[in-house]
mmCIF file of C-alpha atoms in Angstrom:
data_model
loop_
_atom_site.group_PDB
_atom_site.id
_atom_site.type_symbol
_atom_site.label_atom_id
_atom_site.label_comp_id
_atom_site.label_asym_id
_atom_site.label_seq_id
_atom_site.Cartn_x
_atom_site.Cartn_y
_atom_site.Cartn_z
ATOM 1 C CA MET A 268 41.622 81.715 148.095
ATOM 2 C CA ASP A 269 38.098 82.920 148.918
ATOM 3 C CA ASN A 270 34.978 82.782 146.777
ATOM 4 C CA ARG A 271 35.510 86.296 145.475
ATOM 5 C CA ASN A 272 38.402 84.980 143.423
ATOM 6 C CA ASP A 273 36.673 81.915 141.950
ATOM 7 C CA GLY A 274 37.515 81.703 138.283
ATOM 8 C CA LEU A 275 39.909 84.638 138.491
ATOM 9 C CA TRP A 276 42.796 82.669 137.040
ATOM 10 C CA SER A 277 40.897 80.309 134.744
ATOM 11 C CA GLY A 278 42.166 80.385 131.190
ATOM 12 C CA GLY A 279 44.921 82.827 132.069
ATOM 13 C CA PRO A 280 45.350 85.662 134.533
ATOM 14 C CA TRP A 281 42.884 88.432 135.024
ATOM 15 C CA GLU A 282 40.515 87.535 132.201
ATOM 16 C CA GLN A 283 37.834 89.688 133.723
ATOM 17 C CA ASP A 284 35.632 92.445 132.389
ATOM 18 C CA ASN A 285 37.637 95.029 134.308
ATOM 19 C CA PRO A 286 41.155 93.739 135.022
ATOM 20 C CA GLY A 287 43.419 95.874 137.190
ATOM 21 C CA TYR A 288 47.149 96.298 136.882
ATOM 22 C CA PRO A 289 49.478 99.040 137.992
ATOM 23 C CA ALA A 290 50.709 101.260 135.221
ATOM 24 C CA PRO A 291 54.428 101.294 134.620
ATOM 25 C CA PRO A 292 55.379 104.579 136.306
ATOM 26 C CA ALA A 293 55.201 107.063 133.461
ATOM 27 C CA VAL A 294 57.138 110.196 132.677
ATOM 28 C CA ARG A 295 54.633 112.653 131.278
ATOM 29 C CA VAL A 296 55.702 115.201 128.706
ATOM 30 C CA PRO A 297 53.624 118.208 127.567
ATOM 31 C CA ALA A 298 51.523 117.953 124.471
ATOM 32 C CA ALA A 299 53.389 118.776 121.305
ATOM 33 C CA VAL A 300 52.673 122.167 119.782
ATOM 34 C CA SER A 301 52.268 122.036 116.034
ATOM 35 C CA ARG A 302 54.436 124.524 114.157
ATOM 36 C CA ARG A 303 52.210 124.285 111.092
ATOM 37 C CA PRO A 304 48.487 124.994 111.420
ATOM 38 C CA VAL A 305 46.087 122.343 110.207
ATOM 39 C CA LEU A 306 44.399 123.641 107.064
ATOM 40 C CA ARG A 307 40.719 122.811 106.687
ATOM 41 C CA PRO A 308 38.302 123.937 103.963
ATOM 42 C CA ARG A 309 36.186 126.858 105.071
ATOM 43 C CA ARG A 310 32.517 126.207 105.459
ATOM 44 C CA ARG A 311 30.068 128.827 104.355
ATOM 45 C CA GLY A 312 27.021 128.968 106.541
ATOM 46 C CA ARG A 313 24.893 130.985 108.824
ATOM 47 C CA LYS A 314 26.764 132.893 111.529
ATOM 48 C CA TRP A 315 25.472 132.423 115.066
ATOM 49 C CA PRO A 316 25.943 134.877 117.938
ATOM 50 C CA TRP A 317 28.985 133.996 120.005
ATOM 51 C CA PHE A 318 27.050 133.761 123.271
ATOM 52 C CA LEU A 319 24.885 130.906 121.934
ATOM 53 C CA GLY A 320 27.996 128.830 121.383
ATOM 54 C CA LEU A 321 29.187 129.598 124.911
ATOM 55 C CA LEU A 322 25.841 128.502 126.374
ATOM 56 C CA ALA A 323 25.962 125.267 124.394
ATOM 57 C CA LEU A 324 29.482 124.553 125.682
ATOM 58 C CA ILE A 325 28.416 125.126 129.318
ATOM 59 C CA ALA A 326 25.434 122.814 128.864
ATOM 60 C CA LEU A 327 27.665 120.102 127.390
ATOM 61 C CA ILE A 328 30.126 120.332 130.292
ATOM 62 C CA CYS A 329 27.316 120.082 132.867
ATOM 63 C CA LEU A 330 25.809 117.046 131.129
ATOM 64 C CA SER A 331 29.201 115.325 130.908
ATOM 65 C CA THR A 332 29.826 115.932 134.616
ATOM 66 C CA VAL A 333 26.491 114.371 135.589
ATOM 67 C CA LEU A 334 27.099 111.310 133.414
ATOM 68 C CA LEU A 335 30.654 110.801 134.732
ATOM 69 C CA ASP A 336 29.477 111.105 138.342
ATOM 70 C CA ARG A 337 26.873 108.411 137.752
ATOM 71 C CA TYR A 338 29.452 106.193 136.077
ATOM 72 C CA PHE A 339 32.002 106.443 138.853
ATOM 73 C CA ASP A 340 29.368 105.874 141.536
ATOM 74 C CA SER A 341 28.573 102.507 139.966
ATOM 75 C CA ALA A 342 32.069 101.525 138.835
ATOM 76 C CA PRO A 343 34.020 98.931 140.847
ATOM 77 C CA PRO A 344 37.198 100.098 142.655
ATOM 78 C CA ILE A 345 39.576 98.842 139.976
ATOM 79 C CA ILE A 346 37.796 100.871 137.297
ATOM 80 C CA ARG A 347 38.041 103.955 139.473
ATOM 81 C CA ASP A 348 41.807 103.515 139.467
ATOM 82 C CA TYR A 349 41.880 104.102 135.730
ATOM 83 C CA PHE A 350 40.249 107.505 136.076
ATOM 84 C CA PRO A 351 41.891 109.329 138.979
ATOM 85 C CA SER A 352 40.591 112.661 140.144
ATOM 86 C CA VAL A 353 42.062 115.825 138.674
ATOM 87 C CA GLU A 354 43.608 116.698 142.023
ATOM 88 C CA GLU A 355 46.017 113.751 141.777
ATOM 89 C CA ASP A 356 49.448 114.363 140.362
ATOM 90 C CA ASP A 357 50.694 113.190 136.977
ATOM 91 C CA TRP A 358 52.669 110.258 138.380
ATOM 92 C CA ARG A 359 49.578 108.976 140.178
ATOM 93 C CA GLN A 360 47.646 109.045 136.912
ATOM 94 C CA GLU A 361 50.069 106.670 135.218
ATOM 95 C CA GLY A 362 51.400 104.632 138.142
ATOM 96 C CA SER A 363 51.962 105.349 141.800
ATOM 97 C CA LEU A 364 55.299 105.859 143.481
ATOM 98 C CA ASN A 365 54.036 104.041 146.554
ATOM 99 C CA ASP A 366 56.892 103.525 149.003
ATOM 100 C CA GLN A 367 54.953 101.151 151.266
ATOM 101 C CA PRO A 368 56.146 97.524 151.060
ATOM 102 C CA PRO A 369 53.463 94.855 150.822
ATOM 103 C CA ALA A 370 52.064 93.646 154.145
ATOM 104 C CA ILE A 371 52.798 89.971 153.458
ATOM 105 C CA PRO A 372 54.901 87.419 155.378
ATOM 106 C CA GLN A 373 58.642 88.112 155.522
ATOM 107 C CA ALA A 374 60.895 85.522 153.909
ATOM 108 C CA ARG A 375 64.240 84.511 155.372
ATOM 109 C CA LEU A 376 67.184 86.778 154.520
ATOM 110 C CA GLY A 377 70.874 86.070 154.153
ATOM 111 C CA THR A 378 70.458 82.850 152.176
ATOM 112 C CA GLY A 379 73.414 83.572 149.905
ATOM 113 C CA VAL A 380 71.313 83.756 146.722
ATOM 114 C CA THR A 381 72.711 86.226 144.195
ATOM 115 C CA VAL A 382 72.133 87.274 140.595
ATOM 116 C CA THR A 383 74.729 85.901 138.181
ATOM 117 C CA LEU A 384 75.412 87.859 134.994
ATOM 118 C CA LEU A 385 76.595 85.582 132.190
ATOM 119 C CA PRO A 386 78.291 86.425 128.892
ATOM 120 C CA ALA A 387 76.405 85.719 125.694
ATOM 121 C CA ARG A 388 77.181 82.341 124.131
ATOM 122 C CA GLY A 389 76.287 80.700 120.858
ATOM 123 C CA GLU A 390 74.457 82.142 117.897
ATOM 124 C CA PRO A 391 71.749 84.804 118.128
ATOM 125 C CA LEU A 392 68.236 83.373 118.421
ATOM 126 C CA SER A 393 65.132 84.121 116.404
ATOM 127 C CA TYR A 394 62.331 85.903 118.223
ATOM 128 C CA ALA A 395 60.384 82.638 118.326
ATOM 129 C CA GLN A 396 63.363 80.918 119.972
ATOM 130 C CA ILE A 397 63.804 83.778 122.447
ATOM 131 C CA PHE A 398 60.171 83.466 123.527
ATOM 132 C CA GLU A 399 60.400 79.687 123.822
ATOM 133 C CA GLN A 400 63.520 79.942 125.987
ATOM 134 C CA ALA A 401 62.379 82.806 128.230
ATOM 135 C CA SER A 402 58.653 82.217 128.767
ATOM 136 C CA PRO A 403 59.001 79.414 131.366
ATOM 137 C CA SER A 404 60.955 81.876 133.541
ATOM 138 C CA VAL A 405 58.308 84.620 133.461
ATOM 139 C CA VAL A 406 55.442 84.666 135.979
ATOM 140 C CA SER A 407 52.253 86.636 136.484
ATOM 141 C CA ILE A 408 51.784 88.509 139.747
ATOM 142 C CA GLU A 409 48.516 89.515 141.351
ATOM 143 C CA ALA A 410 48.564 91.870 144.325
ATOM 144 C CA GLU A 411 45.477 92.496 146.427
ATOM 145 C CA ALA A 412 45.223 95.806 148.239
ATOM 146 C CA SER A 413 42.431 97.345 150.284
ATOM 147 C CA ASP A 414 41.026 99.100 147.215
ATOM 148 C CA GLY A 415 41.188 96.250 144.690
ATOM 149 C CA TYR A 416 43.519 94.057 142.706
ATOM 150 C CA SER A 417 46.511 94.902 140.545
ATOM 151 C CA ALA A 418 48.629 92.773 138.285
ATOM 152 C CA GLY A 419 52.136 92.700 136.866
ATOM 153 C CA THR A 420 54.983 90.443 135.826
ATOM 154 C CA GLY A 421 57.981 88.815 137.484
ATOM 155 C CA VAL A 422 61.183 86.992 136.545
ATOM 156 C CA VAL A 423 62.248 83.707 138.145
ATOM 157 C CA LEU A 424 65.699 83.949 139.723
ATOM 158 C CA THR A 425 66.078 80.481 141.286
ATOM 159 C CA ARG A 426 64.540 77.008 141.062
ATOM 160 C CA ASP A 427 63.343 77.266 144.653
ATOM 161 C CA GLY A 428 61.170 80.307 144.119
ATOM 162 C CA TYR A 429 63.030 83.635 144.276
ATOM 163 C CA ILE A 430 61.268 86.078 141.933
ATOM 164 C CA ILE A 431 62.247 89.608 140.850
ATOM 165 C CA THR A 432 59.655 92.256 140.007
ATOM 166 C CA ASN A 433 59.059 95.993 140.242
ATOM 167 C CA ALA A 434 58.384 97.481 143.662
ATOM 168 C CA HIS A 435 55.370 99.382 142.302
ATOM 169 C CA VAL A 436 53.708 96.086 141.273
ATOM 170 C CA VAL A 437 53.331 94.929 144.897
ATOM 171 C CA ALA A 438 53.536 98.200 146.842
ATOM 172 C CA GLY A 439 50.913 98.469 149.562
ATOM 173 C CA ALA A 440 49.457 95.007 148.901
ATOM 174 C CA ARG A 441 48.066 92.848 151.690
ATOM 175 C CA ASP A 442 48.203 89.631 149.668
ATOM 176 C CA VAL A 443 50.382 88.638 146.707
ATOM 177 C CA ARG A 444 49.918 85.558 144.530
ATOM 178 C CA VAL A 445 52.081 84.254 141.702
ATOM 179 C CA LEU A 446 50.844 82.385 138.637
ATOM 180 C CA LEU A 447 53.622 80.154 137.312
ATOM 181 C CA HIS A 448 54.212 79.103 133.715
ATOM 182 C CA SER A 449 52.712 75.727 134.673
ATOM 183 C CA ASN A 450 49.490 77.518 135.768
ATOM 184 C CA ARG A 451 50.081 76.777 139.445
ATOM 185 C CA ILE A 452 49.104 79.569 141.809
ATOM 186 C CA LEU A 453 51.321 80.102 144.862
ATOM 187 C CA PRO A 454 51.201 82.672 147.680
ATOM 188 C CA ALA A 455 54.254 84.909 147.879
ATOM 189 C CA SER A 456 56.251 86.206 150.808
ATOM 190 C CA LEU A 457 58.493 89.279 150.721
ATOM 191 C CA VAL A 458 62.275 89.065 150.640
ATOM 192 C CA GLY A 459 63.074 92.723 150.000
ATOM 193 C CA PHE A 460 61.578 95.936 148.655
ATOM 194 C CA ASP A 461 63.035 99.271 147.529
ATOM 195 C CA ALA A 462 60.666 101.874 146.105
ATOM 196 C CA VAL A 463 63.423 104.255 144.951
ATOM 197 C CA GLU A 464 65.136 101.534 142.910
ATOM 198 C CA ASP A 465 61.677 100.175 141.930
ATOM 199 C CA LEU A 466 62.735 96.600 142.631
ATOM 200 C CA ALA A 467 61.303 93.922 144.885
ATOM 201 C CA VAL A 468 62.148 90.272 145.526
ATOM 202 C CA LEU A 469 59.418 87.744 146.310
ATOM 203 C CA LYS A 470 59.633 84.109 147.434
ATOM 204 C CA VAL A 471 57.264 81.244 146.686
ATOM 205 C CA GLU A 472 57.593 77.685 147.963
ATOM 206 C CA ALA A 473 58.670 75.670 144.937
ATOM 207 C CA GLU A 474 61.497 73.380 143.884
ATOM 208 C CA ASP A 475 61.153 72.998 140.129
ATOM 209 C CA LEU A 476 61.008 76.472 138.611
ATOM 210 C CA THR A 477 62.992 77.459 135.532
ATOM 211 C CA PRO A 478 65.442 80.270 136.366
ATOM 212 C CA ALA A 479 65.988 83.009 133.818
ATOM 213 C CA GLN A 480 69.450 83.573 132.422
ATOM 214 C CA PHE A 481 70.734 87.073 133.174
ATOM 215 C CA GLY A 482 73.176 88.805 130.863
ATOM 216 C CA ASP A 483 75.434 91.793 131.459
ATOM 217 C CA SER A 484 73.724 95.038 130.466
ATOM 218 C CA ASN A 485 77.156 96.598 129.970
ATOM 219 C CA ASP A 486 77.487 94.399 126.883
ATOM 220 C CA LEU A 487 74.448 95.950 125.194
ATOM 221 C CA ARG A 488 74.919 98.169 122.165
ATOM 222 C CA ILE A 489 72.556 100.741 120.697
ATOM 223 C CA GLY A 490 70.635 99.222 117.800
ATOM 224 C CA GLU A 491 70.705 95.650 119.089
ATOM 225 C CA PRO A 492 67.449 93.700 118.867
ATOM 226 C CA VAL A 493 65.606 93.220 122.161
ATOM 227 C CA ALA A 494 62.189 91.997 123.263
ATOM 228 C CA ALA A 495 59.858 92.620 126.189
ATOM 229 C CA LEU A 496 57.798 89.825 127.737
ATOM 230 C CA GLY A 497 54.989 90.278 130.241
ATOM 231 C CA ASP A 498 51.296 90.559 130.971
ATOM 232 C CA SER A 499 50.629 93.582 128.790
ATOM 233 C CA LEU A 500 47.195 95.034 129.649
ATOM 234 C CA GLY A 501 46.434 91.776 131.453
ATOM 235 C CA TYR A 502 47.083 89.587 128.400
ATOM 236 C CA ARG A 503 49.382 86.888 129.665
ATOM 237 C CA ALA A 504 52.828 86.370 128.100
ATOM 238 C CA THR A 505 52.643 89.180 125.537
ATOM 239 C CA PHE A 506 55.847 89.375 123.499
ATOM 240 C CA THR A 507 56.935 92.605 121.783
ATOM 241 C CA ASP A 508 60.076 93.307 119.788
ATOM 242 C CA GLY A 509 62.265 96.357 119.290
ATOM 243 C CA ILE A 510 65.812 97.611 119.582
ATOM 244 C CA VAL A 511 68.017 99.258 122.170
ATOM 245 C CA SER A 512 67.288 102.931 121.541
ATOM 246 C CA ALA A 513 69.752 104.364 124.076
ATOM 247 C CA LEU A 514 71.917 103.299 127.004
ATOM 248 C CA ASP A 515 72.510 104.934 130.374
ATOM 249 C CA ARG A 516 69.581 107.244 129.751
ATOM 250 C CA GLU A 517 69.025 109.341 132.879
ATOM 251 C CA VAL A 518 65.307 109.691 133.570
ATOM 252 C CA GLU A 519 64.025 111.729 136.518
ATOM 253 C CA VAL A 520 60.667 110.955 138.097
ATOM 254 C CA GLU A 521 59.506 112.703 141.268
ATOM 255 C CA GLY A 522 63.040 113.748 142.161
ATOM 256 C CA VAL A 523 64.509 110.286 141.607
ATOM 257 C CA THR A 524 67.009 109.938 138.760
ATOM 258 C CA MET A 525 67.529 106.483 137.297
ATOM 259 C CA ALA A 526 70.023 105.399 134.623
ATOM 260 C CA LEU A 527 67.976 103.154 132.349
ATOM 261 C CA ILE A 528 67.989 101.249 129.074
ATOM 262 C CA GLN A 529 65.727 102.913 126.519
ATOM 263 C CA THR A 530 63.961 100.597 124.098
ATOM 264 C CA SER A 531 61.467 100.785 121.249
ATOM 265 C CA ALA A 532 59.887 97.479 122.334
ATOM 266 C CA ALA A 533 56.319 98.177 123.445
ATOM 267 C CA ILE A 534 56.003 98.302 127.237
ATOM 268 C CA ASN A 535 52.420 98.637 128.422
ATOM 269 C CA TYR A 536 50.504 98.466 131.677
ATOM 270 C CA GLY A 537 51.081 95.017 133.141
ATOM 271 C CA ASN A 538 54.572 94.660 131.646
ATOM 272 C CA SER A 539 56.006 96.094 134.858
ATOM 273 C CA GLY A 540 58.535 93.743 136.430
ATOM 274 C CA GLY A 541 58.984 91.667 133.296
ATOM 275 C CA PRO A 542 62.220 91.062 131.415
ATOM 276 C CA LEU A 543 63.868 92.976 128.611
ATOM 277 C CA LEU A 544 65.589 90.209 126.636
ATOM 278 C CA ASN A 545 68.564 90.352 124.294
ATOM 279 C CA GLN A 546 68.975 88.306 121.115
ATOM 280 C CA TYR A 547 70.383 85.410 123.153
ATOM 281 C CA GLY A 548 67.333 85.185 125.399
ATOM 282 C CA GLN A 549 69.137 86.709 128.375
ATOM 283 C CA VAL A 550 67.505 89.153 130.788
ATOM 284 C CA MET A 551 69.268 92.475 130.253
ATOM 285 C CA GLY A 552 66.866 94.579 132.282
ATOM 286 C CA ILE A 553 63.617 94.738 134.248
ATOM 287 C CA ASN A 554 60.944 96.811 132.495
ATOM 288 C CA THR A 555 59.841 99.711 134.669
ATOM 289 C CA ILE A 556 58.561 102.933 133.036
ATOM 290 C CA LYS A 557 57.347 104.432 129.773
ATOM 291 C CA ILE A 558 57.010 107.913 128.332
ATOM 292 C CA VAL A 559 53.427 109.127 127.994
ATOM 293 C CA SER A 560 52.532 112.343 126.183
ATOM 294 C CA GLU A 561 49.315 114.219 126.756
ATOM 295 C CA ASP A 562 48.420 114.160 123.074
ATOM 296 C CA GLY A 563 49.365 110.510 122.540
ATOM 297 C CA SER A 564 52.215 111.353 120.165
ATOM 298 C CA ALA A 565 54.925 109.546 122.180
ATOM 299 C CA GLU A 566 55.512 106.014 120.911
ATOM 300 C CA GLY A 567 58.167 103.394 121.507
ATOM 301 C CA LEU A 568 59.700 105.073 124.556
ATOM 302 C CA GLY A 569 60.028 102.357 127.164
ATOM 303 C CA PHE A 570 62.701 101.942 129.819
ATOM 304 C CA ALA A 571 64.220 99.065 131.754
ATOM 305 C CA ILE A 572 66.478 98.862 134.822
ATOM 306 C CA PRO A 573 69.859 97.516 133.605
ATOM 307 C CA SER A 574 70.834 94.061 134.835
ATOM 308 C CA GLN A 575 73.981 95.515 136.418
ATOM 309 C CA ARG A 576 71.800 97.616 138.723
ATOM 310 C CA VAL A 577 69.339 94.768 139.230
ATOM 311 C CA LYS A 578 72.174 92.567 140.460
ATOM 312 C CA TYR A 579 73.464 95.165 142.913
ATOM 313 C CA VAL A 580 70.031 95.903 144.385
ATOM 314 C CA VAL A 581 68.679 92.342 144.428
ATOM 315 C CA ASP A 582 71.836 90.897 145.968
ATOM 316 C CA ARG A 583 71.611 93.397 148.807
ATOM 317 C CA LEU A 584 67.870 92.898 149.311
ATOM 318 C CA ILE A 585 68.331 89.142 149.657
ATOM 319 C CA ALA A 586 71.276 89.653 152.001
ATOM 320 C CA GLY A 587 69.233 92.071 154.126
ATOM 321 C CA LYS A 588 71.664 94.915 153.514
ATOM 322 C CA GLU A 589 70.812 98.582 153.126
ATOM 323 C CA ILE A 590 70.952 100.082 149.657
ATOM 324 C CA LYS A 591 72.785 103.383 149.467
ATOM 325 C CA THR A 592 73.244 105.106 146.148
ATOM 326 C CA GLY A 593 76.881 106.087 145.718
ATOM 327 C CA VAL A 594 78.335 109.159 144.017
ATOM 328 C CA PHE A 595 81.877 110.293 143.383
ATOM 329 C CA GLY A 596 81.451 113.702 144.936
ATOM 330 C CA PHE A 597 82.615 115.623 141.903
ATOM 331 C CA SER A 598 81.127 117.050 138.729
ATOM 332 C CA VAL A 599 82.591 116.818 135.255
ATOM 333 C CA ASN A 600 82.151 118.451 131.878
ATOM 334 C CA THR A 601 79.434 116.650 129.957
ATOM 335 C CA TYR A 602 81.537 116.162 126.853
ATOM 336 C CA ALA A 603 84.772 114.231 126.774
ATOM 337 C CA LEU A 604 87.991 115.922 125.727
ATOM 338 C CA GLU A 605 89.590 115.253 122.382
ATOM 339 C CA GLY A 606 91.353 111.942 122.750
ATOM 340 C CA GLY A 607 89.174 110.896 125.687
ATOM 341 C CA GLY A 608 88.889 111.751 129.334
ATOM 342 C CA LEU A 609 86.570 113.944 131.414
ATOM 343 C CA GLU A 610 87.632 117.190 133.082
ATOM 344 C CA LEU A 611 86.607 117.833 136.678
ATOM 345 C CA VAL A 612 84.867 121.160 137.145
ATOM 346 C CA ASP A 613 84.094 120.869 140.862
ATOM 347 C CA VAL A 614 84.965 118.583 143.772
ATOM 348 C CA GLU A 615 82.935 118.460 146.985
ATOM 349 C CA LYS A 616 85.125 119.184 149.993
ATOM 350 C CA ASP A 617 83.395 116.574 152.163
ATOM 351 C CA SER A 618 83.973 113.786 149.626
ATOM 352 C CA ASP A 619 86.686 111.147 149.552
ATOM 353 C CA SER A 620 87.620 112.466 146.110
ATOM 354 C CA TRP A 621 88.686 115.752 147.747
ATOM 355 C CA ALA A 622 90.452 113.935 150.561
ATOM 356 C CA LYS A 623 92.448 111.920 148.010
ATOM 357 C CA GLY A 624 93.601 115.112 146.311
ATOM 358 C CA LEU A 625 91.347 115.463 143.269
ATOM 359 C CA ARG A 626 90.755 119.060 142.216
ATOM 360 C CA ALA A 627 88.935 121.001 139.495
ATOM 361 C CA GLY A 628 90.917 120.837 136.258
ATOM 362 C CA ASP A 629 92.086 117.259 136.749
ATOM 363 C CA ILE A 630 91.220 114.918 133.868
ATOM 364 C CA ILE A 631 89.915 111.395 134.507
ATOM 365 C CA THR A 632 91.211 109.084 131.784
ATOM 366 C CA ALA A 633 90.229 105.671 133.187
ATOM 367 C CA ALA A 634 88.170 104.073 135.960
ATOM 368 C CA ASN A 635 89.037 100.604 137.246
ATOM 369 C CA GLY A 636 91.331 100.280 134.243
ATOM 370 C CA VAL A 637 88.578 101.036 131.687
ATOM 371 C CA PRO A 638 89.186 104.109 129.473
ATOM 372 C CA ILE A 639 86.726 106.974 129.973
ATOM 373 C CA THR A 640 85.345 108.161 126.645
ATOM 374 C CA GLY A 641 82.223 109.908 127.921
ATOM 375 C CA ILE A 642 80.102 110.598 130.968
ATOM 376 C CA GLU A 643 78.130 107.425 130.203
ATOM 377 C CA ASP A 644 81.158 105.371 131.231
ATOM 378 C CA LEU A 645 81.011 106.742 134.775
ATOM 379 C CA THR A 646 77.219 106.356 134.881
ATOM 380 C CA ARG A 647 77.491 102.715 133.799
ATOM 381 C CA LEU A 648 80.227 102.038 136.342
ATOM 382 C CA LYS A 649 78.064 103.273 139.225
ATOM 383 C CA LEU A 650 75.211 100.891 138.346
ATOM 384 C CA GLY A 651 76.917 98.016 140.095
ATOM 385 C CA LEU A 652 78.238 100.076 142.999
ATOM 386 C CA GLY A 653 76.943 101.816 146.085
ATOM 387 C CA ALA A 654 78.126 104.129 148.843
ATOM 388 C CA GLY A 655 81.289 102.757 150.450
ATOM 389 C CA ASP A 656 82.527 100.961 147.336
ATOM 390 C CA THR A 657 85.904 101.970 145.953
ATOM 391 C CA VAL A 658 86.866 102.933 142.399
ATOM 392 C CA THR A 659 90.397 103.324 141.082
ATOM 393 C CA LEU A 660 90.700 106.469 138.962
ATOM 394 C CA THR A 661 93.539 107.262 136.602
ATOM 395 C CA CYS A 662 93.952 111.029 136.173
ATOM 396 C CA LEU A 663 96.022 113.676 134.428
ATOM 397 C CA ARG A 664 97.239 116.948 135.949
ATOM 398 C CA ASP A 665 99.576 119.255 134.084
ATOM 399 C CA GLY A 666 100.465 116.387 131.762
ATOM 400 C CA GLU A 667 101.419 114.067 134.639
ATOM 401 C CA SER A 668 99.444 110.843 135.216
ATOM 402 C CA PHE A 669 98.534 109.620 138.700
ATOM 403 C CA THR A 670 96.162 107.062 140.236
ATOM 404 C CA VAL A 671 93.877 107.361 143.264
ATOM 405 C CA SER A 672 91.394 104.982 144.916
ATOM 406 C CA VAL A 673 88.190 106.886 145.684
ATOM 407 C CA GLU A 674 85.371 105.721 147.931
ATOM 408 C CA LEU A 675 81.869 106.583 146.763
ATOM 409 C CA ILE A 676 79.834 108.688 149.179
ATOM 410 C CA GLU A 677 76.100 108.388 149.800
ATOM 411 C CA ALA A 678 73.973 110.505 147.506
#
């Protein structure tokens, strides 16, 4: 580490005047329009000509522009990142969808390491117990790029140094360092990176790390208590509580649709790549994005990648296999029929679903033996699958039941 970084990690990560950390990619929504006007008491006073007010406004804008120009000319690169130019798009203002993997050493692939999803055991823990159990498995990540430093969070997968984080935390970096729970700082190499899935796997040389326990996100229920843990705004190991607000929530950002866990637990800049924990201290998701409104009215709208999807993507990244999002090749009515089941409204002719005989009007009642009660069931099923994987569908046509094995096609 060179002299520029002396003291950077002392007392905790990024305790600097101007810390830098990539924003969780944000979905921006327009400012809310009030339906009821704000009533204020009328002031009686001297009326001024309208053009004097216009001149005053122009003068104020000019003065503000001069002051901002002087500020940005003197600000360090990381501060500039907080105030992007107006030409940049909304995603860039809250976190960049950078698809460039970090330019760091490549770790060995095909080691056989996988994510194991465990059922919940024992009694629910208090929030204090959840933090005590999970914090040794959470690390701080610093990524150095050509234009400055950024920071985020990671989750320990194995004792020997496999670490999961968001792709946007390390995208485009030329050097990545990891601060462990023990305050050791280790350089990281890259195992795998996927910008669309917003997941990356790093590797540090260690033998005594504390792996996190991963749970099955399919076991989550709306209303369950959860907690987020990470370096919120650069403050190391910040712990926030909330509930599961929604499951299988489809969120589209820059043309990419992700099925995510929605939570009321506060997820701020720097939380990216950290765990969303259930009441048993298990990692149920990797925190990734938040909703940001222009008027600041959006609160408690954070999202995490479900552990089922994390397992599928991470397992393939470590194995060196390509990740291909799989789809059934048909569309269904959004709402389930009375008694359950989803009706097909269209089947793509170049899909395996068409080749196996599925047609519009057929009703899917079960997938892999699990009853279909809503479109969320199919969405959840696809989290752990990709193109080429096979699903057994039980269907109804004219009152007759039949079963077909359908191969997912690449989206």
